[in-house]
Short mmCIF file of C-alpha atoms in Angstrom, two decimals:
data_model
loop_
_atom_site.label_atom_id
_atom_site.label_comp_id
_atom_site.label_asym_id
_atom_site.label_seq_id
_atom_site.Cartn_x
_atom_site.Cartn_y
_atom_site.Cartn_z
CA MET A 17 -40.25 -8.84 -14.84
CA VAL A 18 -41.37 -7.60 -18.27
CA ARG A 19 -42.72 -4.46 -16.66
CA GLY A 20 -39.38 -3.94 -14.88
CA ASN A 21 -37.44 -4.30 -18.14
CA ILE A 22 -39.75 -1.83 -19.89
CA LYS A 23 -39.14 0.64 -17.07
CA LEU A 24 -35.35 0.22 -17.35
CA MET A 25 -35.50 0.64 -21.14
CA ALA A 26 -37.51 3.82 -20.75
CA THR A 27 -35.00 5.10 -18.21
CA ALA A 28 -32.13 4.37 -20.61
CA ILE A 29 -33.89 6.25 -23.40
CA GLU A 30 -34.62 9.23 -21.15
CA ARG A 31 -31.05 9.54 -19.87
CA LYS A 32 -29.07 12.27 -21.58
CA ALA A 33 -25.76 11.23 -20.03
CA ASP A 34 -23.67 8.10 -19.84
CA ARG A 35 -23.80 6.65 -16.34
CA VAL A 36 -20.76 5.11 -14.70
CA VAL A 37 -21.08 3.38 -11.34
CA VAL A 38 -17.94 3.25 -9.22
CA ILE A 39 -18.01 0.62 -6.47
CA GLY A 40 -15.86 1.47 -3.46
CA GLY A 41 -15.22 4.83 -1.85
CA GLY A 42 -11.56 4.44 -0.97
CA LEU A 43 -8.81 6.45 -2.60
CA SER A 44 -9.07 4.44 -5.82
CA GLY A 45 -12.82 4.91 -6.19
CA LEU A 46 -12.60 8.63 -5.46
CA ALA A 47 -9.74 9.05 -7.95
CA VAL A 48 -11.75 7.23 -10.62
CA ALA A 49 -14.77 9.48 -10.03
CA ASP A 50 -12.60 12.60 -10.01
CA ARG A 51 -10.94 11.67 -13.29
CA LEU A 52 -14.25 10.82 -14.96
CA GLN A 53 -15.81 14.14 -14.02
CA ARG A 54 -12.74 16.21 -14.93
CA SER A 55 -12.06 14.48 -18.24
CA SER A 56 -15.58 14.34 -19.66
CA ALA A 57 -15.72 17.99 -20.74
CA GLY A 58 -16.44 18.49 -24.44
CA ARG A 59 -18.19 15.14 -24.85
CA ARG A 60 -21.50 13.57 -23.96
CA PRO A 61 -21.99 14.18 -20.21
CA VAL A 62 -21.02 11.44 -17.76
CA GLU A 63 -23.08 10.87 -14.64
CA VAL A 64 -20.92 9.27 -11.94
CA VAL A 65 -22.47 7.32 -9.07
CA LEU A 66 -20.05 6.23 -6.35
CA LEU A 67 -21.32 3.53 -3.99
CA GLU A 68 -19.58 3.05 -0.64
CA ALA A 69 -20.74 0.38 1.80
CA GLY A 70 -19.43 2.21 4.87
CA ASN A 71 -20.38 5.50 6.47
CA ARG A 72 -17.33 7.41 5.25
CA VAL A 73 -15.07 7.64 2.21
CA GLY A 74 -11.32 7.20 2.20
CA GLY A 75 -11.03 3.46 2.82
CA VAL A 76 -7.88 2.59 4.75
CA ILE A 77 -6.80 6.25 4.70
CA ALA A 78 -8.16 7.64 7.95
CA THR A 79 -6.89 10.44 10.20
CA GLU A 80 -8.19 11.31 13.63
CA ARG A 81 -7.32 14.36 15.72
CA ARG A 82 -7.39 13.74 19.47
CA ASP A 83 -5.99 15.76 22.37
CA GLY A 84 -3.48 17.50 20.11
CA PHE A 85 -2.34 14.25 18.44
CA THR A 86 -2.69 13.47 14.74
CA LEU A 87 -3.47 9.77 14.56
CA GLU A 88 -2.99 8.05 11.23
CA ARG A 89 -5.09 4.89 11.29
CA GLY A 90 -3.89 3.89 7.82
CA PRO A 91 -1.04 5.13 5.59
CA ASP A 92 0.84 8.09 7.07
CA SER A 93 2.57 9.29 3.88
CA PHE A 94 3.36 8.56 0.25
CA ILE A 95 6.46 8.68 -1.94
CA THR A 96 6.95 11.48 -4.44
CA ASN A 97 9.33 9.90 -6.93
CA LYS A 98 6.34 8.05 -8.36
CA PRO A 99 4.51 11.15 -9.59
CA TRP A 100 0.84 10.20 -9.68
CA ALA A 101 -0.20 11.03 -6.12
CA LEU A 102 1.86 14.21 -6.09
CA ASP A 103 0.32 15.31 -9.39
CA LEU A 104 -3.15 14.63 -7.99
CA CYS A 105 -2.41 16.76 -4.92
CA ARG A 106 -1.31 19.59 -7.17
CA ARG A 107 -4.49 19.37 -9.25
CA LEU A 108 -6.55 19.46 -6.08
CA GLY A 109 -4.76 22.56 -4.80
CA LEU A 110 -3.07 20.66 -1.98
CA GLU A 111 0.55 21.31 -2.89
CA ASP A 112 0.94 23.95 -0.19
CA ARG A 113 -0.44 21.45 2.30
CA LEU A 114 2.29 18.88 1.67
CA VAL A 115 4.76 18.29 4.49
CA GLU A 116 8.09 16.58 3.88
CA ALA A 117 9.58 14.05 6.23
CA ALA A 118 12.05 15.56 8.68
CA THR A 119 15.61 16.01 7.44
CA SER A 120 17.12 14.89 10.74
CA HIS A 121 17.18 11.31 12.03
CA ARG A 122 16.61 9.82 8.57
CA ARG A 123 17.46 6.30 9.54
CA SER A 124 15.70 3.22 10.80
CA PHE A 125 16.53 0.57 13.37
CA VAL A 126 16.44 -3.21 13.22
CA VAL A 127 15.67 -5.26 16.31
CA ARG A 128 18.42 -7.68 17.36
CA LYS A 129 18.14 -9.61 20.60
CA GLY A 130 15.59 -7.16 21.93
CA LYS A 131 17.66 -4.06 21.15
CA LEU A 132 17.30 -1.42 18.44
CA THR A 133 20.35 -1.33 16.18
CA PRO A 134 20.73 1.16 13.30
CA ALA A 135 20.34 -0.37 9.86
CA PRO A 136 23.56 -0.03 7.82
CA GLU A 137 23.70 3.30 6.04
CA GLY A 138 23.19 2.89 2.33
CA PHE A 139 21.44 -0.49 2.64
CA VAL A 140 18.13 -0.08 0.85
CA LEU A 141 16.00 -3.24 1.12
CA MET A 142 18.52 -5.38 -0.80
CA ALA A 143 20.99 -2.96 -2.34
CA PRO A 144 24.11 -2.15 -0.26
CA SER A 145 25.71 0.90 -1.85
CA ARG A 146 28.38 1.37 0.85
CA ILE A 147 30.86 -1.19 2.10
CA ALA A 148 32.05 0.40 5.38
CA PRO A 149 28.62 0.30 7.10
CA ILE A 150 28.31 -3.37 6.21
CA LEU A 151 31.72 -4.11 7.73
CA THR A 152 30.90 -2.32 10.97
CA THR A 153 27.25 -3.21 11.58
CA PRO A 154 26.59 -5.39 14.64
CA LEU A 155 23.51 -6.78 12.89
CA LEU A 156 25.61 -9.36 11.02
CA SER A 157 28.24 -11.84 12.16
CA PRO A 158 31.66 -11.80 10.50
CA TRP A 159 30.59 -14.69 8.29
CA GLY A 160 27.33 -12.93 7.43
CA LYS A 161 29.28 -9.83 6.39
CA LEU A 162 31.71 -11.85 4.30
CA ARG A 163 28.92 -13.74 2.57
CA LEU A 164 27.12 -10.50 1.76
CA LEU A 165 30.28 -8.95 0.28
CA LEU A 166 30.81 -12.08 -1.84
CA GLU A 167 27.65 -11.04 -3.69
CA THR A 168 29.86 -9.49 -6.36
CA LEU A 169 31.03 -13.01 -7.28
CA ILE A 170 27.57 -14.55 -7.56
CA PRO A 171 26.64 -15.06 -11.24
CA ARG A 172 23.39 -13.66 -12.55
CA ARG A 173 20.51 -16.07 -12.91
CA ASP A 174 20.09 -17.44 -16.42
CA THR A 175 16.35 -18.13 -16.34
CA ASP A 176 13.26 -15.93 -16.53
CA ALA A 177 11.20 -18.13 -14.21
CA ASP A 178 9.53 -16.27 -11.37
CA GLU A 179 11.60 -16.25 -8.18
CA SER A 180 10.54 -15.45 -4.67
CA LEU A 181 11.95 -12.37 -3.05
CA ALA A 182 13.46 -14.55 -0.31
CA ALA A 183 15.12 -16.93 -2.77
CA PHE A 184 16.62 -14.01 -4.67
CA ALA A 185 17.95 -12.33 -1.50
CA ARG A 186 19.43 -15.55 -0.11
CA ARG A 187 21.02 -16.40 -3.43
CA ARG A 188 22.68 -13.03 -3.80
CA LEU A 189 23.30 -11.88 -0.20
CA GLY A 190 23.22 -15.00 1.93
CA ARG A 191 20.81 -16.36 4.51
CA GLU A 192 21.95 -14.20 7.42
CA ALA A 193 21.62 -10.93 5.52
CA PHE A 194 18.18 -12.05 4.42
CA ASP A 195 17.05 -13.00 7.94
CA ARG A 196 18.50 -9.94 9.67
CA LEU A 197 18.02 -7.19 7.08
CA VAL A 198 15.99 -7.99 3.98
CA GLN A 199 13.11 -9.90 5.56
CA PRO A 200 12.21 -7.26 8.19
CA LEU A 201 12.57 -4.37 5.74
CA VAL A 202 10.34 -6.10 3.20
CA ALA A 203 7.78 -7.07 5.85
CA GLY A 204 7.65 -3.43 6.90
CA VAL A 205 6.53 -2.53 3.37
CA TYR A 206 4.31 -5.45 2.33
CA ALA A 207 3.30 -7.04 5.67
CA GLY A 208 4.04 -10.31 3.90
CA ASP A 209 6.36 -13.29 3.84
CA PRO A 210 9.20 -12.82 1.31
CA ASN A 211 9.26 -16.60 0.83
CA ASN A 212 5.92 -16.26 -0.95
CA LEU A 213 6.26 -12.83 -2.58
CA SER A 214 7.21 -12.61 -6.24
CA LEU A 215 10.31 -10.49 -6.84
CA ARG A 216 9.13 -9.71 -10.35
CA ALA A 217 5.76 -8.42 -9.11
CA THR A 218 6.96 -6.54 -6.01
CA LEU A 219 10.51 -5.22 -6.51
CA PRO A 220 11.38 -5.70 -10.19
CA ARG A 221 14.12 -3.06 -10.15
CA PHE A 222 16.35 -5.37 -8.11
CA LEU A 223 15.91 -8.03 -10.77
CA GLU A 224 16.89 -5.43 -13.35
CA MET A 225 19.97 -4.55 -11.29
CA GLU A 226 21.12 -8.15 -11.48
CA ARG A 227 20.40 -8.42 -15.19
CA GLU A 228 21.99 -5.11 -16.18
CA HIS A 229 24.98 -4.98 -13.83
CA GLY A 230 25.53 -8.58 -12.75
CA GLY A 231 24.86 -7.89 -9.08
CA LEU A 232 23.27 -5.63 -6.47
CA ILE A 233 26.42 -4.17 -4.90
CA ARG A 234 27.91 -3.36 -8.27
CA ALA A 235 24.69 -1.75 -9.49
CA ALA A 236 24.03 0.22 -6.30
CA ARG A 237 27.57 1.59 -6.11
CA ARG A 238 27.55 2.51 -9.77
CA ARG A 239 24.26 4.33 -9.38
CA ARG A 240 25.60 6.14 -6.33
CA LYS A 241 28.72 7.22 -8.17
CA GLU A 242 26.55 8.57 -10.93
CA ALA A 243 24.70 10.64 -8.28
CA ASP A 244 21.48 8.87 -9.22
CA ASP A 245 19.29 8.56 -6.14
CA TRP A 246 16.56 6.43 -7.69
CA VAL A 247 17.07 3.49 -5.38
CA GLU A 248 16.93 5.64 -2.24
CA THR A 249 13.67 7.25 -3.24
CA GLU A 250 11.94 4.32 -4.90
CA TYR A 251 12.76 1.62 -2.41
CA SER A 252 13.28 3.42 0.86
CA GLY A 253 14.05 0.89 3.55
CA ALA A 254 16.75 2.20 5.81
CA ARG A 255 16.30 5.68 4.29
CA PHE A 256 13.11 7.63 4.13
CA GLY A 257 13.82 10.38 1.59
CA SER A 258 11.01 11.76 -0.56
CA PHE A 259 8.16 10.82 1.78
CA VAL A 260 5.45 13.44 2.25
CA THR A 261 2.19 13.74 4.12
CA LEU A 262 -0.48 16.43 4.41
CA ALA A 263 -0.61 19.10 7.09
CA ASP A 264 -3.78 17.79 8.73
CA GLY A 265 -3.08 14.16 7.95
CA MET A 266 -3.48 11.87 4.99
CA GLU A 267 -7.28 12.00 5.09
CA GLU A 268 -7.03 15.47 3.58
CA LEU A 269 -6.51 13.76 0.21
CA PRO A 270 -9.73 11.71 0.05
CA ARG A 271 -11.66 14.59 1.63
CA ALA A 272 -10.47 16.94 -1.11
CA LEU A 273 -11.40 14.41 -3.79
CA ALA A 274 -14.87 13.95 -2.31
CA ALA A 275 -15.42 17.70 -1.98
CA GLY A 276 -14.62 18.19 -5.65
CA LEU A 277 -17.26 15.74 -6.86
CA LYS A 278 -20.69 16.91 -7.93
CA PRO A 279 -23.36 16.87 -5.21
CA GLY A 280 -25.13 13.54 -5.04
CA THR A 281 -22.26 11.58 -6.59
CA ILE A 282 -21.39 9.72 -3.38
CA ARG A 283 -23.87 7.36 -1.76
CA LEU A 284 -22.81 6.04 1.64
CA GLY A 285 -24.16 2.89 3.26
CA ALA A 286 -24.69 1.46 -0.23
CA THR A 287 -23.53 -2.16 -0.15
CA VAL A 288 -23.63 -3.84 -3.56
CA ARG A 289 -24.67 -7.49 -3.63
CA ARG A 290 -24.45 -8.34 -7.31
CA LEU A 291 -23.53 -7.21 -10.80
CA SER A 292 -25.52 -8.44 -13.77
CA ARG A 293 -26.21 -7.51 -17.35
CA THR A 294 -29.26 -5.57 -18.48
CA SER A 295 -31.65 -7.57 -20.60
CA HIS A 296 -31.28 -5.00 -23.36
CA GLY A 297 -28.20 -3.36 -24.80
CA PRO A 298 -24.65 -3.48 -23.47
CA GLY A 299 -25.32 -2.03 -20.02
CA TRP A 300 -24.95 -3.31 -16.47
CA LEU A 301 -27.28 -3.62 -13.51
CA VAL A 302 -25.75 -2.76 -10.14
CA GLU A 303 -27.92 -4.29 -7.43
CA PRO A 304 -27.54 -2.84 -3.93
CA LEU A 305 -28.67 -4.68 -0.82
CA ASP A 306 -31.24 -1.95 -0.28
CA GLY A 307 -32.98 0.11 -2.90
CA PRO A 308 -33.57 -0.30 -6.62
CA ALA A 309 -31.04 -1.58 -9.11
CA ILE A 310 -28.96 1.05 -10.90
CA GLU A 311 -28.51 0.80 -14.64
CA ALA A 312 -25.01 1.75 -15.81
CA ASP A 313 -23.17 2.02 -19.09
CA ALA A 314 -19.94 1.08 -17.31
CA VAL A 315 -18.93 -0.17 -13.87
CA VAL A 316 -15.57 0.30 -12.15
CA VAL A 317 -14.93 -2.01 -9.19
CA THR A 318 -12.26 -0.66 -6.83
CA THR A 319 -12.72 -2.98 -3.85
CA GLU A 320 -10.36 -5.70 -2.66
CA ALA A 321 -10.21 -8.64 -5.05
CA HIS A 322 -12.15 -10.96 -2.74
CA ALA A 323 -14.95 -8.38 -2.42
CA ALA A 324 -15.04 -7.94 -6.20
CA ALA A 325 -15.33 -11.72 -6.54
CA ARG A 326 -18.56 -11.78 -4.53
CA LEU A 327 -20.14 -9.31 -6.94
CA LEU A 328 -19.25 -11.44 -9.95
CA ASP A 329 -20.02 -14.95 -8.68
CA GLY A 330 -23.28 -15.10 -10.58
CA ARG A 331 -21.97 -13.49 -13.75
CA ASP A 332 -18.58 -15.16 -14.20
CA PRO A 333 -17.63 -17.81 -11.61
CA SER A 334 -14.27 -18.35 -13.33
CA LEU A 335 -13.31 -14.68 -13.00
CA ALA A 336 -14.54 -14.65 -9.40
CA LEU A 337 -12.38 -17.69 -8.62
CA GLN A 338 -9.34 -16.02 -10.16
CA LEU A 339 -9.93 -12.87 -8.11
CA ARG A 340 -10.16 -14.96 -4.94
CA SER A 341 -6.78 -16.49 -5.72
CA ILE A 342 -5.09 -13.20 -4.75
CA PRO A 343 -4.25 -13.58 -1.03
CA TYR A 344 -4.50 -10.69 1.41
CA ALA A 345 -2.79 -9.98 4.72
CA SER A 346 -4.46 -8.41 7.73
CA THR A 347 -2.78 -5.75 9.84
CA ILE A 348 -3.40 -3.82 13.03
CA ILE A 349 -2.10 -0.27 13.41
CA VAL A 350 -1.85 0.96 16.98
CA ASN A 351 -1.21 4.64 17.68
CA VAL A 352 0.23 4.94 21.17
CA ALA A 353 1.50 8.04 22.96
CA TYR A 354 3.68 8.47 26.03
CA ARG A 355 5.05 11.38 27.95
CA ARG A 356 8.49 11.89 26.46
CA ASP A 357 10.22 11.56 29.80
CA ARG A 358 8.70 8.07 30.15
CA VAL A 359 10.61 6.76 27.10
CA ARG A 360 14.31 5.98 27.60
CA HIS A 361 15.25 5.57 23.95
CA PRO A 362 16.38 8.80 22.24
CA LEU A 363 14.03 8.04 19.30
CA ASP A 364 16.72 9.32 16.95
CA GLY A 365 15.32 7.59 13.89
CA PHE A 366 12.08 7.19 11.98
CA GLY A 367 11.21 3.81 13.48
CA PHE A 368 12.18 0.15 13.62
CA VAL A 369 11.51 -3.16 11.91
CA THR A 370 11.63 -6.58 13.52
CA PRO A 371 13.06 -9.74 11.91
CA ALA A 372 10.73 -12.72 12.05
CA ILE A 373 13.47 -14.72 13.77
CA GLU A 374 13.13 -12.38 16.76
CA ASN A 375 9.66 -13.91 17.29
CA ARG A 376 7.99 -10.71 18.42
CA ALA A 377 4.41 -9.50 17.96
CA ALA A 378 5.27 -6.09 16.47
CA PHE A 379 6.82 -6.38 13.01
CA ALA A 380 7.43 -2.62 12.67
CA ALA A 381 6.88 0.74 14.30
CA SER A 382 7.32 4.37 13.29
CA PHE A 383 8.12 7.31 15.53
CA LEU A 384 5.56 9.59 13.94
CA ASN A 385 6.38 12.85 15.70
CA VAL A 386 10.05 12.35 14.75
CA LYS A 387 9.21 11.54 11.15
CA PHE A 388 6.79 14.47 10.68
CA PRO A 389 6.58 17.71 12.65
CA ARG A 390 3.58 18.83 14.69
CA ARG A 391 2.03 15.38 15.00
CA ALA A 392 2.01 15.42 18.80
CA PRO A 393 2.12 17.92 21.66
CA GLU A 394 5.51 18.91 23.01
CA LYS A 395 7.10 16.59 25.53
CA THR A 396 5.22 13.58 24.17
CA ALA A 397 6.13 10.69 21.87
CA LEU A 398 3.67 9.32 19.30
CA ILE A 399 4.44 5.85 17.99
CA ARG A 400 2.64 3.74 15.38
CA VAL A 401 3.01 0.02 16.03
CA PHE A 402 2.21 -2.58 13.35
CA LEU A 403 0.95 -6.02 14.34
CA GLY A 404 -0.32 -9.04 12.44
CA GLY A 405 0.67 -9.28 8.84
CA ASP A 406 1.29 -12.58 7.12
CA ALA A 407 3.43 -13.82 10.02
CA ARG A 408 0.90 -13.33 12.87
CA PRO A 409 -2.63 -13.33 11.39
CA GLU A 410 -4.10 -14.67 14.62
CA LEU A 411 -3.54 -11.30 16.32
CA LEU A 412 -6.48 -9.87 14.40
CA GLU A 413 -8.74 -11.96 16.64
CA ALA A 414 -7.31 -10.49 19.85
CA ASP A 415 -9.52 -7.95 21.61
CA ASP A 416 -8.39 -4.38 22.27
CA ASP A 417 -7.33 -5.13 25.85
CA GLU A 418 -5.02 -7.89 24.65
CA ILE A 419 -3.61 -5.66 21.91
CA ARG A 420 -2.99 -2.96 24.50
CA ARG A 421 -1.13 -5.42 26.72
CA ILE A 422 1.01 -6.64 23.81
CA VAL A 423 1.93 -3.15 22.64
CA VAL A 424 2.80 -1.88 26.11
CA ALA A 425 5.02 -4.92 26.72
CA GLU A 426 6.76 -4.59 23.33
CA LEU A 427 7.52 -0.90 23.75
CA ALA A 428 8.64 -1.35 27.33
CA GLU A 429 11.33 -3.78 26.19
CA LEU A 430 12.30 -2.19 22.88
CA ILE A 431 12.32 1.55 23.64
CA GLY A 432 12.14 1.60 27.42
CA ALA A 433 8.59 3.00 27.63
CA ARG A 434 7.53 3.04 31.27
CA GLY A 435 4.11 3.13 32.80
CA GLU A 436 0.79 3.49 31.08
CA PRO A 437 0.47 5.35 27.76
CA ILE A 438 -1.50 8.58 27.75
CA LEU A 439 -3.32 7.55 24.56
CA MET A 440 -3.90 4.41 22.54
CA ASP A 441 -5.93 3.86 19.38
CA VAL A 442 -6.36 0.47 17.66
CA ALA A 443 -7.23 0.30 13.95
CA ARG A 444 -7.85 -3.08 12.34
CA HIS A 445 -7.49 -3.73 8.62
CA PRO A 446 -8.73 -7.25 7.88
CA ARG A 447 -7.63 -8.70 4.54
CA ALA A 448 -6.62 -5.27 3.29
CA MET A 449 -3.07 -5.74 1.93
CA PRO A 450 -2.83 -7.77 -1.30
CA GLN A 451 0.07 -10.19 -1.46
CA TYR A 452 1.81 -10.44 -4.81
CA VAL A 453 2.86 -14.07 -4.49
CA LEU A 454 4.71 -16.20 -7.02
CA GLY A 455 2.80 -16.22 -10.30
CA HIS A 456 1.03 -12.94 -9.53
CA GLN A 457 1.77 -11.32 -12.88
CA GLU A 458 0.39 -14.33 -14.73
CA ALA A 459 -2.70 -14.31 -12.52
CA ALA A 460 -3.18 -10.58 -13.09
CA ALA A 461 -2.90 -11.08 -16.87
CA THR A 462 -5.55 -13.81 -16.69
CA ILE A 463 -7.85 -11.54 -14.71
CA ARG A 464 -7.44 -8.77 -17.27
CA ARG A 465 -8.29 -11.13 -20.13
CA LYS A 466 -11.39 -12.35 -18.34
CA VAL A 467 -12.51 -8.80 -17.48
CA ALA A 468 -12.06 -7.78 -21.12
CA MET A 469 -14.70 -10.38 -22.02
CA HIS A 470 -17.25 -8.24 -20.16
CA PRO A 471 -17.48 -4.92 -22.04
CA GLY A 472 -18.09 -2.02 -19.72
CA LEU A 473 -16.54 -3.73 -16.67
CA PHE A 474 -13.30 -2.30 -15.26
CA LEU A 475 -11.12 -2.95 -12.20
CA ALA A 476 -8.97 -0.53 -10.23
CA GLY A 477 -7.34 -0.61 -6.81
CA ALA A 478 -4.30 -2.30 -5.29
CA ALA A 479 -5.03 -5.90 -6.24
CA LEU A 480 -3.09 -6.07 -9.51
CA ASP A 481 -0.48 -3.38 -10.16
CA GLY A 482 0.90 -1.81 -6.98
CA VAL A 483 -0.03 -1.38 -3.34
CA GLY A 484 1.22 2.18 -2.73
CA ILE A 485 -0.86 5.35 -2.89
CA PRO A 486 0.79 6.58 -6.12
CA ASP A 487 0.20 3.20 -7.76
CA CYS A 488 -3.47 3.24 -6.76
CA VAL A 489 -3.90 6.73 -8.22
CA ARG A 490 -2.24 5.64 -11.46
CA ALA A 491 -4.45 2.54 -11.78
CA ALA A 492 -7.59 4.56 -10.98
CA GLU A 493 -6.89 7.21 -13.58
CA ALA A 494 -6.03 4.57 -16.18
CA ALA A 495 -9.35 2.82 -15.49
CA ALA A 496 -11.25 6.11 -15.83
CA ASP A 497 -9.52 6.83 -19.14
CA ALA A 498 -10.44 3.35 -20.38
CA VAL A 499 -14.07 3.95 -19.42
CA LEU A 500 -14.19 7.23 -21.35
CA ALA A 501 -12.54 5.60 -24.36
CA ARG A 502 -15.15 2.87 -24.38
CA LEU A 503 -18.04 5.29 -24.03
CA ALA A 504 -16.76 7.48 -26.86
CA GLY A 505 -15.17 4.96 -29.19
CA PRO A 506 -16.62 3.01 -32.09
CA GLY A 507 -18.72 0.24 -30.69
CA GLY A 508 -18.86 2.02 -27.38
CA VAL A 509 -22.08 2.75 -25.56
CA ALA A 510 -22.20 6.41 -26.61
CA ALA A 511 -21.56 5.53 -30.21
CA ALA A 512 -24.10 2.73 -30.31
#
């Protein structure tokens, strides 16, 4: 052991660069590494080592080309009104590769009694900006419509206590509007149960609408009159404006990030089993399952919270326990293609969402070749079906044959798909979507305080501050900036 410590000390003395180990090769890890390498010019060099347990980088972002189809096995797009992902694409020279969502058929459907019904125009998750579509929609009963329109008479809440998204929606819009509109639209975004999700942590702008304007209808209509489209672009439920993808699929983004890193930065098949402190100085030891430990001046963990907890069990059981308190939902994304003449539905929208009260296996689906051009050969239909989520976690245990049977049956009933599909691809994402449940912001603040007690340790990813691609890029770049500040600042490793 003494000999090993002497060897590590000698290595630390010989190194002429600060070393930062990034754990996780998804979008967050790649964005951290990219930012570290780009921002370290003019200072002591930074050696970045990115460790990825799998055999590829990109994490849940994965695109496959097959028989003329572009299959998105993870996210198929990102929003541009949050600027961080768009700015990253521009820096990487990908701006000319961006493809906007189609301008036609910008609407979604909601399942009611086994039929697809258009969501009311202007209804964005919880904010109805137009009255006429609410009055005419067959999704709500006359009483449900009346109760929704009475939202203007509901007083604002006079407490700052955390409130679930479901409680907020029922209080302001009524139970029927929640069951038939809000719940399926929210599930399509978060794959979670709005009864558990914190409004403050997931959709705080709706809370602000109540506080600032006294109600959602009043706020949404005022914003619309002011020609401010923030709600349409930030919380696109029934509308899909400002969504973009990349010409060859979303995996272009992580591939470009990886290609821009210095040779040798990425190490695949490198599962990390433990993080510990060096016996000398302020550094860290990153211990892979195979191979020697890596000494680092800073470590950025970008994995899911439960995976980060395993690395820290031996170092800080309290922090590990807090990380494990963040629940995750599992999802299955099924890409399925049919000959177009085998689908009765006109597919004149971007997809559908399914209320939980419909008791169906698929909680959402997108018509990908309608949403984005050139995703499928002519005279075919490419559909992405979402299964599982917080409502049906048991579906993750079903084998591919059972998933195939479920998807074929769902699409036969909902869009009139006949016969066997010409292609099907099943992608499983176990415990991949963090759920920002009641008390999440307090839990995140506790995690940050505990992490701050371990100098040189940083977290990034979707666990704390946003699940979307732009949010992950923002968190990754903020973590990289914090690393560089520590390495360069007084009391930092480089200054020591």
